[in-house]
Amino acid sequence: MNERMYRWSCAWLTTCAAAWVGCGRTGDASLGQIADAIEATDPVVWINQVNTTVTGDTISKTGGQQALEDTGATSSQTIASGDAAMQYTIDETSRFRFVGFAHTTDWHAANMDYSFRMQAGHADVYEHNTWKANILVAVNDVLKIDVVGGIAHYYKNGALQYTSGLAPTYPLRITTSMIDSSSSIKAAKVSTSSAPGPVTWVNQVNTTVTGTVITKTGGEPFAEDAGAASQ
């Protein structure tokens, strides 16, 4: 195997779950795991509802007073630790409401750690009811907040808008606070990360597994004669 092919093979092997360990001398080649990106995929189940109604995938303010923060709800899903994401779809751009992550069951905006404040064509970034960044929005835009590695990020249609300097406090849950009558949050979703389980290696040839590491321990140096596949 020439040097160019050797380097290409090494780069390729580091990204494969089913791999052939033959890129280096005996005892040198090891494979690690690559974590998947966080995506919000699970529909939010709303609880602790006050003056709200859920219809399909939309929660709306159907009681309380106009222009008063007297309406809200929280998700039944909670994130005890680690990475998480939430997203929703803009269904209208004029009414005043908040949605985001909070670490308490109090849905008022002042208690939201990471949130979007929607009104008059904006879904601005607010943290504990303090402005952080402007975001202009249109109907059908998808807004997302994720917390990855202890850092919160805000997105519009997949494009990063703002990176927070506020460390997360757990447990996190989705909360919404609605001020204007008929305010709504559509298609709210949440997901949490979970550490991937260890790979179970099968079909091993000239390899040894020690803990979470698989190593070439037999065969010839620089020969593609060692490998394994994940179960």
PDB file of C-alpha atoms in Angstrom:
ATOM      1  CA  MET A   1       0.000   0.000   0.000  1.00  0.00           C
ATOM      2  CA  ASN A   2       1.533   3.340  -1.014  1.00  0.00           C
ATOM      3  CA  GLU A   3       1.758   6.350   1.324  1.00  0.00           C
ATOM      4  CA  ARG A   4      -1.162   8.194  -0.288  1.00  0.00           C
ATOM      5  CA  MET A   5      -3.451   5.180  -0.011  1.00  0.00           C
ATOM      6  CA  TYR A   6      -2.257   4.558   3.544  1.00  0.00           C
ATOM      7  CA  ARG A   7      -3.190   8.083   4.662  1.00  0.00           C
ATOM      8  CA  TRP A   8      -6.595   7.934   2.951  1.00  0.00           C
ATOM      9  CA  SER A   9      -7.364   4.623   4.625  1.00  0.00           C
ATOM     10  CA  CYS A  10      -6.530   5.995   8.066  1.00  0.00           C
ATOM     11  CA  ALA A  11      -8.814   9.017   7.614  1.00  0.00           C
ATOM     12  CA  TRP A  12     -11.623   6.784   6.379  1.00  0.00           C
ATOM     13  CA  LEU A  13     -11.323   4.308   9.209  1.00  0.00           C
ATOM     14  CA  THR A  14     -11.692   6.945  11.915  1.00  0.00           C
ATOM     15  CA  THR A  15     -15.234   7.681  10.709  1.00  0.00           C
ATOM     16  CA  CYS A  16     -16.537   4.133  10.335  1.00  0.00           C
ATOM     17  CA  ALA A  17     -18.257   2.003  12.960  1.00  0.00           C
ATOM     18  CA  ALA A  18     -17.438  -1.141  11.049  1.00  0.00           C
ATOM     19  CA  ALA A  19     -13.709  -0.867  10.507  1.00  0.00           C
ATOM     20  CA  TRP A  20     -10.646  -2.691   9.350  1.00  0.00           C
ATOM     21  CA  VAL A  21      -7.650  -1.907  11.563  1.00  0.00           C
ATOM     22  CA  GLY A  22      -4.637  -1.956   9.307  1.00  0.00           C
ATOM     23  CA  CYS A  23      -3.267   1.571   9.267  1.00  0.00           C
ATOM     24  CA  GLY A  24      -0.241   1.243  11.478  1.00  0.00           C
ATOM     25  CA  ARG A  25       2.166  -0.985  13.261  1.00  0.00           C
ATOM     26  CA  THR A  26       0.881  -3.699  15.585  1.00  0.00           C
ATOM     27  CA  GLY A  27      -0.441  -2.017  18.735  1.00  0.00           C
ATOM     28  CA  ASP A  28      -0.745   1.453  17.143  1.00  0.00           C
ATOM     29  CA  ALA A  29      -4.189   1.450  15.503  1.00  0.00           C
ATOM     30  CA  SER A  30      -7.243   2.247  17.663  1.00  0.00           C
ATOM     31  CA  LEU A  31     -10.795   3.403  16.957  1.00  0.00           C
ATOM     32  CA  GLY A  32     -12.931   5.782  19.018  1.00  0.00           C
ATOM     33  CA  GLN A  33     -16.656   6.583  18.872  1.00  0.00           C
ATOM     34  CA  ILE A  34     -18.150   9.677  17.270  1.00  0.00           C
ATOM     35  CA  ALA A  35     -21.262  11.123  18.962  1.00  0.00           C
ATOM     36  CA  ASP A  36     -24.278  12.042  16.819  1.00  0.00           C
ATOM     37  CA  ALA A  37     -25.407  15.668  16.598  1.00  0.00           C
ATOM     38  CA  ILE A  38     -28.323  16.713  18.799  1.00  0.00           C
ATOM     39  CA  GLU A  39     -31.658  17.080  17.019  1.00  0.00           C
ATOM     40  CA  ALA A  40     -35.073  18.002  18.440  1.00  0.00           C
ATOM     41  CA  THR A  41     -37.402  15.231  17.277  1.00  0.00           C
ATOM     42  CA  ASP A  42     -39.903  14.429  20.036  1.00  0.00           C
ATOM     43  CA  PRO A  43     -43.148  16.452  20.213  1.00  0.00           C
ATOM     44  CA  VAL A  44     -43.422  18.425  23.443  1.00  0.00           C
ATOM     45  CA  VAL A  45     -46.102  17.197  25.834  1.00  0.00           C
ATOM     46  CA  TRP A  46     -47.451  20.286  27.599  1.00  0.00           C
ATOM     47  CA  ILE A  47     -48.323  20.231  31.314  1.00  0.00           C
ATOM     48  CA  ASN A  48     -48.787  22.851  34.053  1.00  0.00           C
ATOM     49  CA  GLN A  49     -51.082  24.644  31.631  1.00  0.00           C
ATOM     50  CA  VAL A  50     -52.667  27.943  32.619  1.00  0.00           C
ATOM     51  CA  ASN A  51     -55.171  29.632  30.266  1.00  0.00           C
ATOM     52  CA  THR A  52     -53.964  27.518  27.324  1.00  0.00           C
ATOM     53  CA  THR A  53     -55.421  24.960  24.924  1.00  0.00           C
ATOM     54  CA  VAL A  54     -53.513  22.360  22.919  1.00  0.00           C
ATOM     55  CA  THR A  55     -54.887  21.558  19.465  1.00  0.00           C
ATOM     56  CA  GLY A  56     -52.837  19.122  17.441  1.00  0.00           C
ATOM     57  CA  ASP A  57     -49.228  20.301  17.607  1.00  0.00           C
ATOM     58  CA  THR A  58     -50.077  23.866  18.678  1.00  0.00           C
ATOM     59  CA  ILE A  59     -50.538  25.375  22.140  1.00  0.00           C
ATOM     60  CA  SER A  60     -52.500  28.660  22.254  1.00  0.00           C
ATOM     61  CA  LYS A  61     -53.534  31.299  24.768  1.00  0.00           C
ATOM     62  CA  THR A  62     -57.305  30.899  25.100  1.00  0.00           C
ATOM     63  CA  GLY A  63     -57.908  32.556  28.481  1.00  0.00           C
ATOM     64  CA  GLY A  64     -56.580  35.274  30.731  1.00  0.00           C
ATOM     65  CA  GLN A  65     -56.201  38.929  29.854  1.00  0.00           C
ATOM     66  CA  GLN A  66     -54.852  40.621  26.730  1.00  0.00           C
ATOM     67  CA  ALA A  67     -51.341  42.048  27.170  1.00  0.00           C
ATOM     68  CA  LEU A  68     -50.862  40.312  30.527  1.00  0.00           C
ATOM     69  CA  GLU A  69     -48.341  37.567  31.330  1.00  0.00           C
ATOM     70  CA  ASP A  70     -50.941  35.264  32.813  1.00  0.00           C
ATOM     71  CA  THR A  71     -50.711  32.270  30.478  1.00  0.00           C
ATOM     72  CA  GLY A  72     -48.181  29.505  30.057  1.00  0.00           C
ATOM     73  CA  ALA A  73     -47.158  25.865  30.252  1.00  0.00           C
ATOM     74  CA  THR A  74     -44.141  23.604  30.658  1.00  0.00           C
ATOM     75  CA  SER A  75     -43.073  20.370  29.009  1.00  0.00           C
ATOM     76  CA  SER A  76     -43.480  17.019  30.690  1.00  0.00           C
ATOM     77  CA  GLN A  77     -40.055  16.155  29.294  1.00  0.00           C
ATOM     78  CA  THR A  78     -37.068  17.215  31.385  1.00  0.00           C
ATOM     79  CA  ILE A  79     -33.349  17.079  30.750  1.00  0.00           C
ATOM     80  CA  ALA A  80     -31.488  16.047  33.880  1.00  0.00           C
ATOM     81  CA  SER A  81     -28.005  16.730  32.517  1.00  0.00           C
ATOM     82  CA  GLY A  82     -25.934  16.866  29.365  1.00  0.00           C
ATOM     83  CA  ASP A  83     -26.870  18.043  25.897  1.00  0.00           C
ATOM     84  CA  ALA A  84     -30.362  18.937  24.701  1.00  0.00           C
ATOM     85  CA  ALA A  85     -32.262  20.719  21.948  1.00  0.00           C
ATOM     86  CA  MET A  86     -35.666  22.300  21.402  1.00  0.00           C
ATOM     87  CA  GLN A  87     -37.243  23.798  18.318  1.00  0.00           C
ATOM     88  CA  TYR A  88     -40.558  25.134  17.020  1.00  0.00           C
ATOM     89  CA  THR A  89     -42.034  26.633  13.869  1.00  0.00           C
ATOM     90  CA  ILE A  90     -43.131  30.258  13.538  1.00  0.00           C
ATOM     91  CA  ASP A  91     -46.870  30.239  12.752  1.00  0.00           C
ATOM     92  CA  GLU A  92     -47.411  34.012  12.979  1.00  0.00           C
ATOM     93  CA  THR A  93     -45.147  36.952  13.686  1.00  0.00           C
ATOM     94  CA  SER A  94     -47.115  39.662  15.491  1.00  0.00           C
ATOM     95  CA  ARG A  95     -48.199  38.377  18.914  1.00  0.00           C
ATOM     96  CA  PHE A  96     -46.159  38.714  22.101  1.00  0.00           C
ATOM     97  CA  ARG A  97     -44.969  35.428  23.646  1.00  0.00           C
ATOM     98  CA  PHE A  98     -41.876  33.558  24.820  1.00  0.00           C
ATOM     99  CA  VAL A  99     -40.649  29.991  24.469  1.00  0.00           C
ATOM    100  CA  GLY A 100     -37.412  28.319  25.492  1.00  0.00           C
ATOM    101  CA  PHE A 101     -35.594  26.389  28.206  1.00  0.00           C
ATOM    102  CA  ALA A 102     -36.029  26.934  31.952  1.00  0.00           C
ATOM    103  CA  HIS A 103     -34.789  25.015  34.971  1.00  0.00           C
ATOM    104  CA  THR A 104     -37.926  25.596  37.058  1.00  0.00           C
ATOM    105  CA  THR A 105     -41.627  24.839  36.550  1.00  0.00           C
ATOM    106  CA  ASP A 106     -42.415  28.565  36.698  1.00  0.00           C
ATOM    107  CA  TRP A 107     -43.172  29.486  33.093  1.00  0.00           C
ATOM    108  CA  HIS A 108     -42.818  33.275  33.430  1.00  0.00           C
ATOM    109  CA  ALA A 109     -40.235  34.873  31.127  1.00  0.00           C
ATOM    110  CA  ALA A 110     -38.023  36.020  33.986  1.00  0.00           C
ATOM    111  CA  ASN A 111     -37.395  32.369  34.837  1.00  0.00           C
ATOM    112  CA  MET A 112     -36.422  31.250  31.321  1.00  0.00           C
ATOM    113  CA  ASP A 113     -32.708  30.577  31.033  1.00  0.00           C
ATOM    114  CA  TYR A 114     -32.693  30.564  27.209  1.00  0.00           C
ATOM    115  CA  SER A 115     -35.637  31.846  25.182  1.00  0.00           C
ATOM    116  CA  PHE A 116     -37.010  33.503  22.075  1.00  0.00           C
ATOM    117  CA  ARG A 117     -39.197  36.604  22.617  1.00  0.00           C
ATOM    118  CA  MET A 118     -41.624  36.902  19.711  1.00  0.00           C
ATOM    119  CA  GLN A 119     -43.424  40.084  18.683  1.00  0.00           C
ATOM    120  CA  ALA A 120     -43.729  42.362  15.639  1.00  0.00           C
ATOM    121  CA  GLY A 121     -41.682  40.262  13.231  1.00  0.00           C
ATOM    122  CA  HIS A 122     -38.945  39.439  15.727  1.00  0.00           C
ATOM    123  CA  ALA A 123     -37.976  36.361  17.703  1.00  0.00           C
ATOM    124  CA  ASP A 124     -35.211  37.969  19.709  1.00  0.00           C
ATOM    125  CA  VAL A 125     -32.883  36.120  22.069  1.00  0.00           C
ATOM    126  CA  TYR A 126     -33.693  36.727  25.730  1.00  0.00           C
ATOM    127  CA  GLU A 127     -32.153  35.163  28.832  1.00  0.00           C
ATOM    128  CA  HIS A 128     -33.986  35.703  32.118  1.00  0.00           C
ATOM    129  CA  ASN A 129     -36.054  38.337  30.292  1.00  0.00           C
ATOM    130  CA  THR A 130     -32.919  40.259  29.304  1.00  0.00           C
ATOM    131  CA  TRP A 131     -32.306  41.047  25.620  1.00  0.00           C
ATOM    132  CA  LYS A 132     -29.263  39.439  23.984  1.00  0.00           C
ATOM    133  CA  ALA A 133     -29.740  39.505  20.192  1.00  0.00           C
ATOM    134  CA  ASN A 134     -32.178  40.524  17.439  1.00  0.00           C
ATOM    135  CA  ILE A 135     -33.605  37.926  15.049  1.00  0.00           C
ATOM    136  CA  LEU A 136     -36.068  38.791  12.275  1.00  0.00           C
ATOM    137  CA  VAL A 137     -38.490  35.989  11.428  1.00  0.00           C
ATOM    138  CA  ALA A 138     -41.166  35.013   8.935  1.00  0.00           C
ATOM    139  CA  VAL A 139     -43.931  32.425   8.983  1.00  0.00           C
ATOM    140  CA  ASN A 140     -42.564  28.863   8.695  1.00  0.00           C
ATOM    141  CA  ASP A 141     -39.108  29.748   9.991  1.00  0.00           C
ATOM    142  CA  VAL A 142     -37.800  27.064  12.353  1.00  0.00           C
ATOM    143  CA  LEU A 143     -36.099  28.336  15.499  1.00  0.00           C
ATOM    144  CA  LYS A 144     -33.927  26.141  17.659  1.00  0.00           C
ATOM    145  CA  ILE A 145     -31.973  26.291  20.903  1.00  0.00           C
ATOM    146  CA  ASP A 146     -29.459  23.619  21.743  1.00  0.00           C
ATOM    147  CA  VAL A 147     -27.180  23.089  24.707  1.00  0.00           C
ATOM    148  CA  VAL A 148     -24.048  21.208  23.704  1.00  0.00           C
ATOM    149  CA  GLY A 149     -21.020  20.790  25.913  1.00  0.00           C
ATOM    150  CA  GLY A 150     -22.417  23.284  28.410  1.00  0.00           C
ATOM    151  CA  ILE A 151     -22.920  26.045  25.821  1.00  0.00           C
ATOM    152  CA  ALA A 152     -26.297  27.204  24.470  1.00  0.00           C
ATOM    153  CA  HIS A 153     -26.718  28.164  20.811  1.00  0.00           C
ATOM    154  CA  TYR A 154     -29.634  29.818  19.014  1.00  0.00           C
ATOM    155  CA  TYR A 155     -30.495  29.004  15.390  1.00  0.00           C
ATOM    156  CA  LYS A 156     -32.870  30.139  12.649  1.00  0.00           C
ATOM    157  CA  ASN A 157     -33.433  27.617   9.865  1.00  0.00           C
ATOM    158  CA  GLY A 158     -30.213  25.884  10.861  1.00  0.00           C
ATOM    159  CA  ALA A 159     -28.051  29.025  10.814  1.00  0.00           C
ATOM    160  CA  LEU A 160     -26.372  30.036  14.064  1.00  0.00           C
ATOM    161  CA  GLN A 161     -27.662  33.376  15.376  1.00  0.00           C
ATOM    162  CA  TYR A 162     -26.209  33.698  18.875  1.00  0.00           C
ATOM    163  CA  THR A 163     -23.971  31.807  21.295  1.00  0.00           C
ATOM    164  CA  SER A 164     -24.781  32.212  24.969  1.00  0.00           C
ATOM    165  CA  GLY A 165     -22.354  32.892  27.779  1.00  0.00           C
ATOM    166  CA  LEU A 166     -24.773  31.538  30.390  1.00  0.00           C
ATOM    167  CA  ALA A 167     -23.978  28.073  31.736  1.00  0.00           C
ATOM    168  CA  PRO A 168     -26.973  25.714  31.978  1.00  0.00           C
ATOM    169  CA  THR A 169     -28.688  24.927  35.264  1.00  0.00           C
ATOM    170  CA  TYR A 170     -30.441  21.560  35.368  1.00  0.00           C
ATOM    171  CA  PRO A 171     -32.950  20.087  35.071  1.00  0.00           C
ATOM    172  CA  LEU A 172     -34.029  21.862  31.897  1.00  0.00           C
ATOM    173  CA  ARG A 173     -37.565  21.817  30.498  1.00  0.00           C
ATOM    174  CA  ILE A 174     -39.394  23.629  27.712  1.00  0.00           C
ATOM    175  CA  THR A 175     -41.545  26.547  28.870  1.00  0.00           C
ATOM    176  CA  THR A 176     -43.780  29.044  27.158  1.00  0.00           C
ATOM    177  CA  SER A 177     -45.225  32.302  28.425  1.00  0.00           C
ATOM    178  CA  MET A 178     -47.930  34.059  26.421  1.00  0.00           C
ATOM    179  CA  ILE A 179     -48.896  37.701  26.798  1.00  0.00           C
ATOM    180  CA  ASP A 180     -51.106  38.567  23.814  1.00  0.00           C
ATOM    181  CA  SER A 181     -54.446  36.795  23.384  1.00  0.00           C
ATOM    182  CA  SER A 182     -54.408  34.028  20.748  1.00  0.00           C
ATOM    183  CA  SER A 183     -50.624  33.720  21.001  1.00  0.00           C
ATOM    184  CA  SER A 184     -49.419  30.275  19.970  1.00  0.00           C
ATOM    185  CA  ILE A 185     -46.423  27.975  19.760  1.00  0.00           C
ATOM    186  CA  LYS A 186     -46.484  25.488  16.891  1.00  0.00           C
ATOM    187  CA  ALA A 187     -44.686  22.159  16.448  1.00  0.00           C
ATOM    188  CA  ALA A 188     -42.539  22.405  19.564  1.00  0.00           C
ATOM    189  CA  LYS A 189     -40.096  19.517  19.773  1.00  0.00           C
ATOM    190  CA  VAL A 190     -37.452  18.451  22.241  1.00  0.00           C
ATOM    191  CA  SER A 191     -34.680  15.909  22.365  1.00  0.00           C
ATOM    192  CA  THR A 192     -31.880  15.052  24.708  1.00  0.00           C
ATOM    193  CA  SER A 193     -28.564  13.447  24.027  1.00  0.00           C
ATOM    194  CA  SER A 194     -27.592  10.187  25.556  1.00  0.00           C
ATOM    195  CA  ALA A 195     -24.122   8.840  25.644  1.00  0.00           C
ATOM    196  CA  PRO A 196     -23.818   6.130  23.006  1.00  0.00           C
ATOM    197  CA  GLY A 197     -23.524   2.643  24.358  1.00  0.00           C
ATOM    198  CA  PRO A 198     -20.210   0.887  23.922  1.00  0.00           C
ATOM    199  CA  VAL A 199     -19.653  -0.843  20.608  1.00  0.00           C
ATOM    200  CA  THR A 200     -19.705  -4.632  20.757  1.00  0.00           C
ATOM    201  CA  TRP A 201     -17.024  -5.818  18.343  1.00  0.00           C
ATOM    202  CA  VAL A 202     -17.527  -9.053  16.377  1.00  0.00           C
ATOM    203  CA  ASN A 203     -15.715 -10.826  13.543  1.00  0.00           C
ATOM    204  CA  GLN A 204     -12.410  -9.849  15.124  1.00  0.00           C
ATOM    205  CA  VAL A 205      -9.198 -10.705  13.325  1.00  0.00           C
ATOM    206  CA  ASN A 206      -5.827  -9.968  14.949  1.00  0.00           C
ATOM    207  CA  THR A 207      -7.419  -7.503  17.387  1.00  0.00           C
ATOM    208  CA  THR A 208      -7.906  -7.208  21.141  1.00  0.00           C
ATOM    209  CA  VAL A 209     -10.581  -5.197  22.967  1.00  0.00           C
ATOM    210  CA  THR A 210      -9.581  -3.561  26.247  1.00  0.00           C
ATOM    211  CA  GLY A 211     -12.341  -1.509  27.813  1.00  0.00           C
ATOM    212  CA  THR A 212     -13.656   0.784  25.063  1.00  0.00           C
ATOM    213  CA  VAL A 213     -10.575   0.504  22.837  1.00  0.00           C
ATOM    214  CA  ILE A 214      -9.944  -2.021  20.063  1.00  0.00           C
ATOM    215  CA  THR A 215      -6.301  -2.465  19.080  1.00  0.00           C
ATOM    216  CA  LYS A 216      -4.395  -4.370  16.444  1.00  0.00           C
ATOM    217  CA  THR A 217      -2.358  -6.938  18.353  1.00  0.00           C
ATOM    218  CA  GLY A 218      -1.547  -9.457  15.638  1.00  0.00           C
ATOM    219  CA  GLY A 219      -0.773  -9.715  11.974  1.00  0.00           C
ATOM    220  CA  GLU A 220       1.986  -7.932  10.129  1.00  0.00           C
ATOM    221  CA  PRO A 221       3.045  -4.286  10.466  1.00  0.00           C
ATOM    222  CA  PHE A 222       1.666  -2.098   7.662  1.00  0.00           C
ATOM    223  CA  ALA A 223      -0.456  -4.977   6.355  1.00  0.00           C
ATOM    224  CA  GLU A 224      -4.230  -4.682   6.090  1.00  0.00           C
ATOM    225  CA  ASP A 225      -4.735  -7.929   7.993  1.00  0.00           C
ATOM    226  CA  ALA A 226      -6.612  -6.906  11.153  1.00  0.00           C
ATOM    227  CA  GLY A 227     -10.142  -5.670  11.714  1.00  0.00           C
ATOM    228  CA  ALA A 228     -13.595  -6.082  13.230  1.00  0.00           C
ATOM    229  CA  ALA A 229     -17.217  -5.068  12.746  1.00  0.00           C
ATOM    230  CA  SER A 230     -19.717  -3.612  15.207  1.00  0.00           C
ATOM    231  CA  GLN A 231     -22.590  -5.823  16.299  1.00  0.00           C
TER     232      GLN A 231
END
